[in-house]
Coordinates of C-alpha atoms in Angstrom, one line a residue:
X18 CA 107.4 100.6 136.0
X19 CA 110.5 98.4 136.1
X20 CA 109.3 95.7 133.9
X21 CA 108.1 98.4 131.5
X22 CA 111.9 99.7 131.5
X23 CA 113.4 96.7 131.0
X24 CA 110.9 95.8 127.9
X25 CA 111.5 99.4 126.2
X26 CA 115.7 98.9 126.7
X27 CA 115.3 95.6 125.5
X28 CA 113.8 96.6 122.8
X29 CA 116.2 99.5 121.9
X30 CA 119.4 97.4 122.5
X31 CA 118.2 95.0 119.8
X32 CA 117.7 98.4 117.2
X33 CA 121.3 98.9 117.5
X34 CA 122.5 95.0 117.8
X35 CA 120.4 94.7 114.2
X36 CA 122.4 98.2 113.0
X37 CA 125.4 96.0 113.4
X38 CA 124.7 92.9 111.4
X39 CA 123.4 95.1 109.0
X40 CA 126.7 96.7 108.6
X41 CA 128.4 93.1 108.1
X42 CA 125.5 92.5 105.3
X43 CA 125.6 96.2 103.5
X44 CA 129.1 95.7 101.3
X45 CA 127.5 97.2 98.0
X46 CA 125.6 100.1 97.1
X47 CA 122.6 98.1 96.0
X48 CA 123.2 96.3 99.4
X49 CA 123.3 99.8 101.7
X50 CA 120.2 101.8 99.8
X51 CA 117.8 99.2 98.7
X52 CA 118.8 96.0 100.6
X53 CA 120.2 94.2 97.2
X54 CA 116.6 94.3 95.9
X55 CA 116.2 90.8 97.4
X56 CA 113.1 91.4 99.7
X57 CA 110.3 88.4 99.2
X58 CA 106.9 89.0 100.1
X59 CA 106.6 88.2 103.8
X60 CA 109.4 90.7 104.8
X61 CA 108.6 93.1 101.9
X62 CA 104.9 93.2 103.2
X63 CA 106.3 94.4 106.9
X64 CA 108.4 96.6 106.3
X65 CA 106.1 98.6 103.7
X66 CA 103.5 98.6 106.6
X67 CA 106.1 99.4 109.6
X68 CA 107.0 103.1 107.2
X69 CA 103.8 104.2 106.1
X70 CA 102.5 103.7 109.9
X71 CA 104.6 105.9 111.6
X72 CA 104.2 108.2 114.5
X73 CA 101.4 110.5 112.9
X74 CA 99.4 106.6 111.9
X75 CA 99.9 105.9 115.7
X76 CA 99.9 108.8 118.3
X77 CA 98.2 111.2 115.2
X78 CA 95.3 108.4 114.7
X79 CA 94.0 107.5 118.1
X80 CA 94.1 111.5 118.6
X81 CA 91.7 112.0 115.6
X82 CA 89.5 109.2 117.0
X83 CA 89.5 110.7 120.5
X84 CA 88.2 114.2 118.2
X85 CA 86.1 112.5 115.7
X86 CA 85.0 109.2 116.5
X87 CA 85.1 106.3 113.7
X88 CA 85.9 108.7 110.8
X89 CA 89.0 109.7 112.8
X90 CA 90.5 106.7 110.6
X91 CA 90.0 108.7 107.3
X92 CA 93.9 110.5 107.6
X93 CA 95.6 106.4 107.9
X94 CA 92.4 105.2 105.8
X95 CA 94.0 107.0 103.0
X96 CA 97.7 106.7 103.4
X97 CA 96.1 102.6 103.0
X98 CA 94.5 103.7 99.6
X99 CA 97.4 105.4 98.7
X100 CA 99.6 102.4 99.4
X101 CA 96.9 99.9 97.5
X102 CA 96.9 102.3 94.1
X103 CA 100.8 102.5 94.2
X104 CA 101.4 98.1 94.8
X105 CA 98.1 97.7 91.9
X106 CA 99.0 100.0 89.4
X107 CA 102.6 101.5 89.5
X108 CA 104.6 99.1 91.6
X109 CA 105.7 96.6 89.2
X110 CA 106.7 99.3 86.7
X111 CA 108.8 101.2 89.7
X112 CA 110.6 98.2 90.5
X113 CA 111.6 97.0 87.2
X114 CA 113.2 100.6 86.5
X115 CA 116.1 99.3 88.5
X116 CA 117.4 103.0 90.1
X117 CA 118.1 104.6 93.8
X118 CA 115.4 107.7 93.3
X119 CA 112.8 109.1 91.8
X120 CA 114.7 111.9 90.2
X121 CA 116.6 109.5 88.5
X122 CA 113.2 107.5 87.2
X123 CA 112.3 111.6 86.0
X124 CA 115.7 111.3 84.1
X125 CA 115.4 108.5 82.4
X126 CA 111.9 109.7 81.8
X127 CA 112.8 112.9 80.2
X128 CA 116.3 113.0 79.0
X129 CA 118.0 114.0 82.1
X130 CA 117.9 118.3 83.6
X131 CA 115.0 117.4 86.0
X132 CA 116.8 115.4 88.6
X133 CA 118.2 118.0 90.5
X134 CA 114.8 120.8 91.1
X135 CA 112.8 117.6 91.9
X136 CA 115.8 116.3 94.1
X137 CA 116.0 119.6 96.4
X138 CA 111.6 119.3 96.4
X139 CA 112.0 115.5 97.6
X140 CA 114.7 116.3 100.0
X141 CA 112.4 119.1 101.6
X142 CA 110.0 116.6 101.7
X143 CA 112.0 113.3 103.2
X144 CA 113.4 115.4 105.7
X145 CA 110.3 117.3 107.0
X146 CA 109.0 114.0 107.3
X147 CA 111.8 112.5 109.5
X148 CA 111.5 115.3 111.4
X149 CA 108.1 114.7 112.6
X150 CA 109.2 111.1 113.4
X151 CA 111.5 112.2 115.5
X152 CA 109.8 115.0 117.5
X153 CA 107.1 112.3 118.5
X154 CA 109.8 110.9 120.5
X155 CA 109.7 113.3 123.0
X156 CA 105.8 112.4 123.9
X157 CA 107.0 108.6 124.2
X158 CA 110.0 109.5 126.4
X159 CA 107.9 111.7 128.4
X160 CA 105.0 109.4 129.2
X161 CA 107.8 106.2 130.0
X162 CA 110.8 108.3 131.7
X163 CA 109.6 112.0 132.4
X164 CA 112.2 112.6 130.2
X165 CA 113.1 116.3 129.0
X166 CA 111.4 117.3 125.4
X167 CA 115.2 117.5 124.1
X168 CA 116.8 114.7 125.9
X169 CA 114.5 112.6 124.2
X170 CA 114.8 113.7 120.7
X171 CA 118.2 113.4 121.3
X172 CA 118.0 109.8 122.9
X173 CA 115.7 108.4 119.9
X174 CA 116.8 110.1 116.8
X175 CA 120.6 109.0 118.0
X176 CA 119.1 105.4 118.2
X177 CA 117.7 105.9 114.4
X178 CA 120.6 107.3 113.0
X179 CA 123.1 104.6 114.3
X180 CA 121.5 101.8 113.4
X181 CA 120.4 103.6 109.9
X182 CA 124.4 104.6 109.4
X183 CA 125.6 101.4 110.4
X184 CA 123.6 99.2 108.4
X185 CA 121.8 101.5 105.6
X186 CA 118.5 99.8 104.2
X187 CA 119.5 95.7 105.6
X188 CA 119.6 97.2 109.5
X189 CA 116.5 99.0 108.4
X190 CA 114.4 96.1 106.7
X191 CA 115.2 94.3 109.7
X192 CA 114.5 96.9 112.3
X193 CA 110.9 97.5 110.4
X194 CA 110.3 93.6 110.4
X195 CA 110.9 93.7 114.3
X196 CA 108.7 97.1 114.8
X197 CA 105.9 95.8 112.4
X198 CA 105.7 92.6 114.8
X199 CA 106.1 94.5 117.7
X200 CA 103.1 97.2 116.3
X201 CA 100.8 94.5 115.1
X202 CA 100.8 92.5 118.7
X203 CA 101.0 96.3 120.8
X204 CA 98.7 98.0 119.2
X205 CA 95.6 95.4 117.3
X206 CA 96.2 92.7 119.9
X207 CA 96.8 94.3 123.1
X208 CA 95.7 98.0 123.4
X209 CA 92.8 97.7 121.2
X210 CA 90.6 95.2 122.6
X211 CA 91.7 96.6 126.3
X212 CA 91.0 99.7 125.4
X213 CA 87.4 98.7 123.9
X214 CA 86.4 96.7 127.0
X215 CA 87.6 99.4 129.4
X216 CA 85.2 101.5 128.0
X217 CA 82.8 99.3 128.4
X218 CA 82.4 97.5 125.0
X219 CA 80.7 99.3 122.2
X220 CA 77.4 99.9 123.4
X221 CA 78.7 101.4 126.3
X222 CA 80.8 103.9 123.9
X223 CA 77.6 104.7 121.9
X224 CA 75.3 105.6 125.1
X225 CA 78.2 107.8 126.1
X226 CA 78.9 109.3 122.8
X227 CA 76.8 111.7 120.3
X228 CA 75.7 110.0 116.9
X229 CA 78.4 111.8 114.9
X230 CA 81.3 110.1 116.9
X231 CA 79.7 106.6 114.9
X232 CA 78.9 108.4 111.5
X233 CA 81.6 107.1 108.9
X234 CA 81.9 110.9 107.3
X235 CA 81.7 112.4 110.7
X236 CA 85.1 114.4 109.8
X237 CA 83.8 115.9 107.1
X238 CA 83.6 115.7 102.9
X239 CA 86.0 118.4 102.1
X240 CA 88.3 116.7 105.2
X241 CA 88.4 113.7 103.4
X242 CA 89.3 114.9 100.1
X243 CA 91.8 116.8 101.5
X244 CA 93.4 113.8 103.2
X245 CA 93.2 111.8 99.6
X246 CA 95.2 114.4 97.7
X247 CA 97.9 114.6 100.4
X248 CA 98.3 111.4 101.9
X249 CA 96.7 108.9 98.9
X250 CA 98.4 110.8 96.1
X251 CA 101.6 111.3 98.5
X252 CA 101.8 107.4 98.5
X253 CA 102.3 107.1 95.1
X254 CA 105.2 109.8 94.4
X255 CA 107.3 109.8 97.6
X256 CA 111.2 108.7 98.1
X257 CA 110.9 106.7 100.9
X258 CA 108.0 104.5 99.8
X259 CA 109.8 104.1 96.0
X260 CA 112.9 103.3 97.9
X261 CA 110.8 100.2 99.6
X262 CA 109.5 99.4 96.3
X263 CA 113.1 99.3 94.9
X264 CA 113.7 96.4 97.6
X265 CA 111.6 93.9 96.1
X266 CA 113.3 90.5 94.3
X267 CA 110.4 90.8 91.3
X268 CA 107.3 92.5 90.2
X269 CA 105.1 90.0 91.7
X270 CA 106.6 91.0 95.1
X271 CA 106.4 94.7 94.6
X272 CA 102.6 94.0 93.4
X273 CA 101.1 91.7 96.1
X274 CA 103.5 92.5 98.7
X275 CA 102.4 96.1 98.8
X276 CA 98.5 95.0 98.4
X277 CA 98.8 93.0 101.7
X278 CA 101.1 95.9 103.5
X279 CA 97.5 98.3 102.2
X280 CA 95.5 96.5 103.9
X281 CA 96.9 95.9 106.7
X282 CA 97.1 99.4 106.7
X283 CA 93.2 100.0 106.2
X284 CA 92.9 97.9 109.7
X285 CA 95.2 99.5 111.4
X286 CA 93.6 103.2 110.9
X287 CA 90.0 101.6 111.9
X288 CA 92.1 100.2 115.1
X289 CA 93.7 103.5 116.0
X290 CA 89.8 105.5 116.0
X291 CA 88.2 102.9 118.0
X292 CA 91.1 103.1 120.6
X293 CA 90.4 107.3 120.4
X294 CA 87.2 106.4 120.6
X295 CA 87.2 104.3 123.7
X296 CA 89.7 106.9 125.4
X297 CA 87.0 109.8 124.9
X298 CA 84.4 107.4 127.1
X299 CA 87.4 107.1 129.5
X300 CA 88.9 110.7 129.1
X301 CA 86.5 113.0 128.1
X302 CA 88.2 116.4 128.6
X303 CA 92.2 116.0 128.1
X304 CA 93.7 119.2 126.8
X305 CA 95.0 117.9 123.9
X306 CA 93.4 114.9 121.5
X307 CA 96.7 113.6 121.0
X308 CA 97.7 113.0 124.4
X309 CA 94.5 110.2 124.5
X310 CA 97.3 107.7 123.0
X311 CA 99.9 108.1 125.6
X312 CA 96.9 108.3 128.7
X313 CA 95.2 105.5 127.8
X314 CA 98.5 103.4 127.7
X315 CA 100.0 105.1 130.8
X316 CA 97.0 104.4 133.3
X317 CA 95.2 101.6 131.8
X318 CA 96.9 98.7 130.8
X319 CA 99.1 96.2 133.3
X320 CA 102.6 96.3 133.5
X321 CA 104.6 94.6 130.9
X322 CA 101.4 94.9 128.7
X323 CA 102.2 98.7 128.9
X324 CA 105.9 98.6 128.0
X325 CA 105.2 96.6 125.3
X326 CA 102.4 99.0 124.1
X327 CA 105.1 101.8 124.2
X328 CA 107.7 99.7 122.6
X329 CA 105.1 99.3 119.6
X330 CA 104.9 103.5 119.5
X331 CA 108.3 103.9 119.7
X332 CA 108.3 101.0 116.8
X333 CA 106.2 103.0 114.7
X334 CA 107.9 106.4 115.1
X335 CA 111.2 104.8 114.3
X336 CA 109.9 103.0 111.4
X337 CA 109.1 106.1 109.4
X338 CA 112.0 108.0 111.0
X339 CA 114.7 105.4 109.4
X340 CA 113.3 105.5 106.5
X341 CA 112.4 109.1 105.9
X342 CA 115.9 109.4 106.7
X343 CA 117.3 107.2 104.6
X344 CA 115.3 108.5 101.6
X345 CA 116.6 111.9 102.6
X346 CA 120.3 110.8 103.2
X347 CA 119.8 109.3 99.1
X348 CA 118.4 112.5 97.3
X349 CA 120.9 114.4 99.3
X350 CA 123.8 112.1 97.7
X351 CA 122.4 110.9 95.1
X352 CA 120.5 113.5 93.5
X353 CA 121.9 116.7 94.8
X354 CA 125.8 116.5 96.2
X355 CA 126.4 114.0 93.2
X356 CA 125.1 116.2 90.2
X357 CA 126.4 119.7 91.7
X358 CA 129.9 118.4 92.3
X359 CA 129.6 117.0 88.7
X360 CA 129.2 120.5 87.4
X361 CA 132.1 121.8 88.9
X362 CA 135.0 118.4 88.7
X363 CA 134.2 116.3 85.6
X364 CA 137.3 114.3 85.9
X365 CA 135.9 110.7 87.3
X366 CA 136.7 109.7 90.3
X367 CA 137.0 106.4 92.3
X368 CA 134.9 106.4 95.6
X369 CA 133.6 104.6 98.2
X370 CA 129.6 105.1 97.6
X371 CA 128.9 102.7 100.8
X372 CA 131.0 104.9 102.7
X373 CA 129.8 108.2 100.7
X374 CA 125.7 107.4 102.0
X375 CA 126.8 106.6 105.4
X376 CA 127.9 109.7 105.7
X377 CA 125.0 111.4 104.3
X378 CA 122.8 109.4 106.7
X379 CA 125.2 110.4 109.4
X380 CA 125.2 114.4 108.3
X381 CA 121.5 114.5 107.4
X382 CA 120.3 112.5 110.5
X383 CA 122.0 115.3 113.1
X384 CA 119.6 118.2 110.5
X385 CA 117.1 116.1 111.5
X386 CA 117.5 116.2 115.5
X387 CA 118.4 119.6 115.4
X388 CA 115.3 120.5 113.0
X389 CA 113.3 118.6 115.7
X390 CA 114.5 120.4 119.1
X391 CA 113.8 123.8 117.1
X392 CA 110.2 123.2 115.4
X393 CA 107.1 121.7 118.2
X394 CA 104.2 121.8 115.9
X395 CA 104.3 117.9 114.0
X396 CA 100.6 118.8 112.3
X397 CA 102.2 121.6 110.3
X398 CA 105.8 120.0 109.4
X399 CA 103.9 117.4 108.2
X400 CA 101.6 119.4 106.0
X401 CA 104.2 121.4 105.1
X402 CA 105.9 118.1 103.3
X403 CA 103.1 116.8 102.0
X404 CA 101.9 119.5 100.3
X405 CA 105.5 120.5 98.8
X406 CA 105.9 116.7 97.9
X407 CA 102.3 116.6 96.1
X408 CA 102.0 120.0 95.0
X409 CA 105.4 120.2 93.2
X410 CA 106.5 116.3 91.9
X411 CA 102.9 114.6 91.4
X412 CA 102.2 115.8 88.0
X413 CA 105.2 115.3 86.4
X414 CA 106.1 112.2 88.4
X415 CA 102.3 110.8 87.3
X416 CA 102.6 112.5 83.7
X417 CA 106.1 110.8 82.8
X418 CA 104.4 107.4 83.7
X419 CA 101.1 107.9 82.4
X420 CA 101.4 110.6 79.0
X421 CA 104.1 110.0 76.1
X422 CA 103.6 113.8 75.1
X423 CA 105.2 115.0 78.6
X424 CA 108.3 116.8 77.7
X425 CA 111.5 117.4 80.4
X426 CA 110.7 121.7 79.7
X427 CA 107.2 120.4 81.3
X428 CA 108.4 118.7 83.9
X429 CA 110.4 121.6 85.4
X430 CA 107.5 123.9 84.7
X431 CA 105.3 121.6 86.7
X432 CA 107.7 121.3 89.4
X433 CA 108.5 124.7 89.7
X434 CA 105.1 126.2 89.7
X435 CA 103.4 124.1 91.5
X436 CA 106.5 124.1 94.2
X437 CA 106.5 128.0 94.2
X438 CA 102.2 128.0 94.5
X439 CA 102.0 125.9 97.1
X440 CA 105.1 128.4 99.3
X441 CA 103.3 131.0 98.3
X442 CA 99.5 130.2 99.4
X443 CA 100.8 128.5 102.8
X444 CA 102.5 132.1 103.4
X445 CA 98.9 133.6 102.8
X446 CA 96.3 131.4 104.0
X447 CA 98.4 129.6 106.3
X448 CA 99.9 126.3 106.3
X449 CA 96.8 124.0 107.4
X450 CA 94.6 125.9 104.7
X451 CA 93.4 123.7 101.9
X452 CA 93.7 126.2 99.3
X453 CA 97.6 125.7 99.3
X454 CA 97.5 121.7 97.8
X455 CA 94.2 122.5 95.8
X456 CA 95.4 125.2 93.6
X457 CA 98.7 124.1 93.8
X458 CA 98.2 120.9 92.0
X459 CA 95.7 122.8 89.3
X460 CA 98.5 125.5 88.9
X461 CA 101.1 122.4 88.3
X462 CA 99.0 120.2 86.1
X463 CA 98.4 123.6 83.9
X464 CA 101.9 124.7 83.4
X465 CA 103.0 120.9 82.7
X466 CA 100.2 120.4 80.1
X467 CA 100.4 123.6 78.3
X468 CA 104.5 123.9 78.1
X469 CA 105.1 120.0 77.1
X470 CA 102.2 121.0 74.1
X471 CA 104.5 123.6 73.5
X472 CA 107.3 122.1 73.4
X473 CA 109.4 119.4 71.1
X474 CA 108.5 116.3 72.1
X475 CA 110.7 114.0 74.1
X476 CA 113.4 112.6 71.9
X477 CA 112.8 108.8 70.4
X478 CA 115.8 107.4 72.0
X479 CA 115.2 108.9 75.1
X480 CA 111.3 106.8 75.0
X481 CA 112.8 104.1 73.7
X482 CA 115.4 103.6 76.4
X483 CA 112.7 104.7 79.0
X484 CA 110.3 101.8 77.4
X485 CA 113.3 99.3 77.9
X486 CA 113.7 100.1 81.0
X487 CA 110.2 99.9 82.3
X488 CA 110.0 96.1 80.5
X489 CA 113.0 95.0 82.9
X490 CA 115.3 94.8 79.9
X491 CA 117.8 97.4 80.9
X492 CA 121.2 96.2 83.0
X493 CA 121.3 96.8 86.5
X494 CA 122.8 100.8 87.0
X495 CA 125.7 99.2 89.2
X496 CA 126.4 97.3 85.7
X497 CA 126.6 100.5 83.8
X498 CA 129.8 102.2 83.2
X499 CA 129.9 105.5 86.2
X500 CA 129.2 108.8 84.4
X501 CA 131.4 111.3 85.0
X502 CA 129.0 113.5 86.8
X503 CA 128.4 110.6 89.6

């Protein structure tokens, strides 16, 4: 295991050495949240990959494979989808808005009052999602160093948050360009076609295997749909994919860049079931689906080979984990701390905002460890986020962008009913229920529809400003005189 040692604290020592330059780089807020928006398409295609493929994509996807077969892909299938619709049809616009969050793209949209209830929903959201990151940590650490569940939460989240703090979104970009390579050569290259002949090739899988392990809706229809509204819809609306988008030096970037980071992502989640797939042949009764990942990696491949296949889980957990984090860190500034303290001290005040998110990154990335040590179950955090992200900010977040008639009185309805519905039937029928995102999402869409109909109508300057805007004709925000509120 020596080799493997040396390749994993390799690997971690040049996380924090990229932290640094980062640090050097990040001397602006544009610079420390969004990387200057000067990404071009090569690195703005792996780093959209290296979040969206996170620990879940990884560990979460050979697991389903191990449980399901082939249509164990559907879950990272559709987070691909998801990433596809967002770079076709909404990326350009996104980018061009020129702002830090997506409360303040509902602001602009609707005359300001909804960026602080969607703020606290996004924050929920970014930070359940980091959370589940980082507890996968402690099934990495276990399988390389026998490590104790906490020690290693501790061990990798401190890793995440340095190099996020020091750094912001440059040490970032550069980490997830590192992790992407180190995932794509891991994981497609390595463990995959290992894995596949280990088990004897494919026919060998299919005489071991019942049919349904081979059927492409072997999960299930209402499965699948479930996955779309969560994880394709969840694409389209969340903080820390806008906040990639935000990176990118033009639409054409944000357009094709993203296209090529989807479908990457639709190979990689057909990758992670045939793996699962190949462990089941190999590993038919482990206690737990997702321990196939770390089994198959721990007594099948050679050494070297196998510290570099843990490297490229530890690659994807931290992907997802700096930028959840990051996202979170943002809202938490941005959106929340900035506007509350603005209710209270209107007088304007000169402040370091470089040094003001590095220590939200700092604050909300020791929540997140200690969130992590206290909660064990990643399947329902990470339900529990997804449905509060889609149930509560995908209508009005879709409406502004999509229907002129959406008014900001709709907007908060929407949020707040579908927010409250989706609490309320997790507390019922339980947090993996389907009910919860289903009616959730009809109760939204209802109350955002009916009260923006019963409203005024968004005033003209407000649309007219917003239309600006989305045709890239507005100033940079950093140009902008400071409101008195930020």
């Amino acid at each position: 295991m020596a080799v493997d040692y040396i390749v994993i604290v390799v690997y971690l020592a040049g996380m924090l050495a990229m932290g640094w330059w980062g640090m050097r780089r990040a001397k602006s807020k544009s610079e420390f949240l969004v990387a200057g928006r000067r990404l071009g398409p090569a690195m703005y295609s792996g780093t959209m990959a290296a979040i969206v493929l996170g620990g879940a994509s990884t560990i979460g996807g050979v697991g389903l494979g191990y449980q399901y077969g082939l249509s164990g892909a559907w879950m990272v299938f559709t987070i691909g989808l998801g990433l596809l619709a967002l770079s076709i049809f909404f990326s350009a616009r996104i980018a061009r808005l020129k702002v830090y969050t997506v409360s303040e793209m509902l602001d602009l949209r609707y005359g300001g009052r909804a960026g602080v209830i969607s703020g606290v929903v996004m924050w929920a959201y970014t930070l359940m999602l980091a959370v589940t990151s980082t507890i996968a940590y402690a099934t990495i650490f276990d399988v390389l160093f026998d490590m104790n569940r906490t020690l290693a939460i501790v061990l990798g989240g401190s890793i995440v948050v340095a190099y996020s703090t020091l750094g912001g979104m440059w040490s970032i970009t550069l980490t997830d360009m590192v992790q992407f390579v180190v995932k794509t050569i891991g994981v497609l290259l390595l463990l995959l076609p290992i894995a596949v002949v280990k088990a004897g090739g494919f026919s060998e899988m299919k005489a071991q295997l019942p049919t349904e392990y081979f059927d492409p809706l072997g999960i299930g229809g209402e499965t699948i749909f479930t996955y779309v509204l969560i994880y394709t819809f969840g694409m389209l609306i969340g903080q820390d994919i806008w906040q990639r988008v935000f990176t990118a030096r033009d639409d054409r970037t944000a357009k094709w860049g993203g296209t090529v980071a989807g479908t990457y992502c639709l190979a990689y989640a057909l990758a992670g079931a045939v793996i699962g797939t190949a462990a089941k042949v190999l590993y038919p009764n482990l206690a737990s689906a997702d321990d196939a990942f770390a089994t198959i990696v721990k007594d099948e491949l050679p050494v070297g080979v196998r510290g570099l296949v843990l490297a490229a889980a530890l690659a994807a957990v931290m992907s997802t984990s700096s930028g959840a984090l990051i996202a979170c860190a943002t809202v938490a500034n941005n959106d929340i701390w900035s506007r509350l303290r603005g209710l209270v001290r209107t007088a304007e005040e000169e402040h370091d905002e470089v040094k003001g998110n590095r220590v939200f990154i700092l604050l909300m990335g020791i929540a997140v460890i200690l969130t992590a040590i206290a909660l064990n179950d990643v399947v329902q955090a990470l339900t529990v986020a997804y449905n509060l992200l889609v149930g509560g900010l995908l209508v009005p977040i879709l409406g502004g962008l999509l229907w002129k008639r959406g008014t900001v009185q709709g907007a908060l309805a929407g949020v707040g009913v579908g927010g409250i519905s989706v609490v309320v039937l997790m507390a019922t029928n339980g947090i993996l229920a389907n009910e919860p995102i289903y009616y959730g999402l009809l109760a939204s869409l209802a109350a955002y529809v009916i009260v923006s109909l019963a409203t005024p109508a968004t005033d003209a300057a407000v649309l007219a400003a917003w239309r600006e805007r989305l045709a890239g004709q507005a100033p940079e925000p950093e140009s902008e005189p400071v409101p008195a509120h930020r």
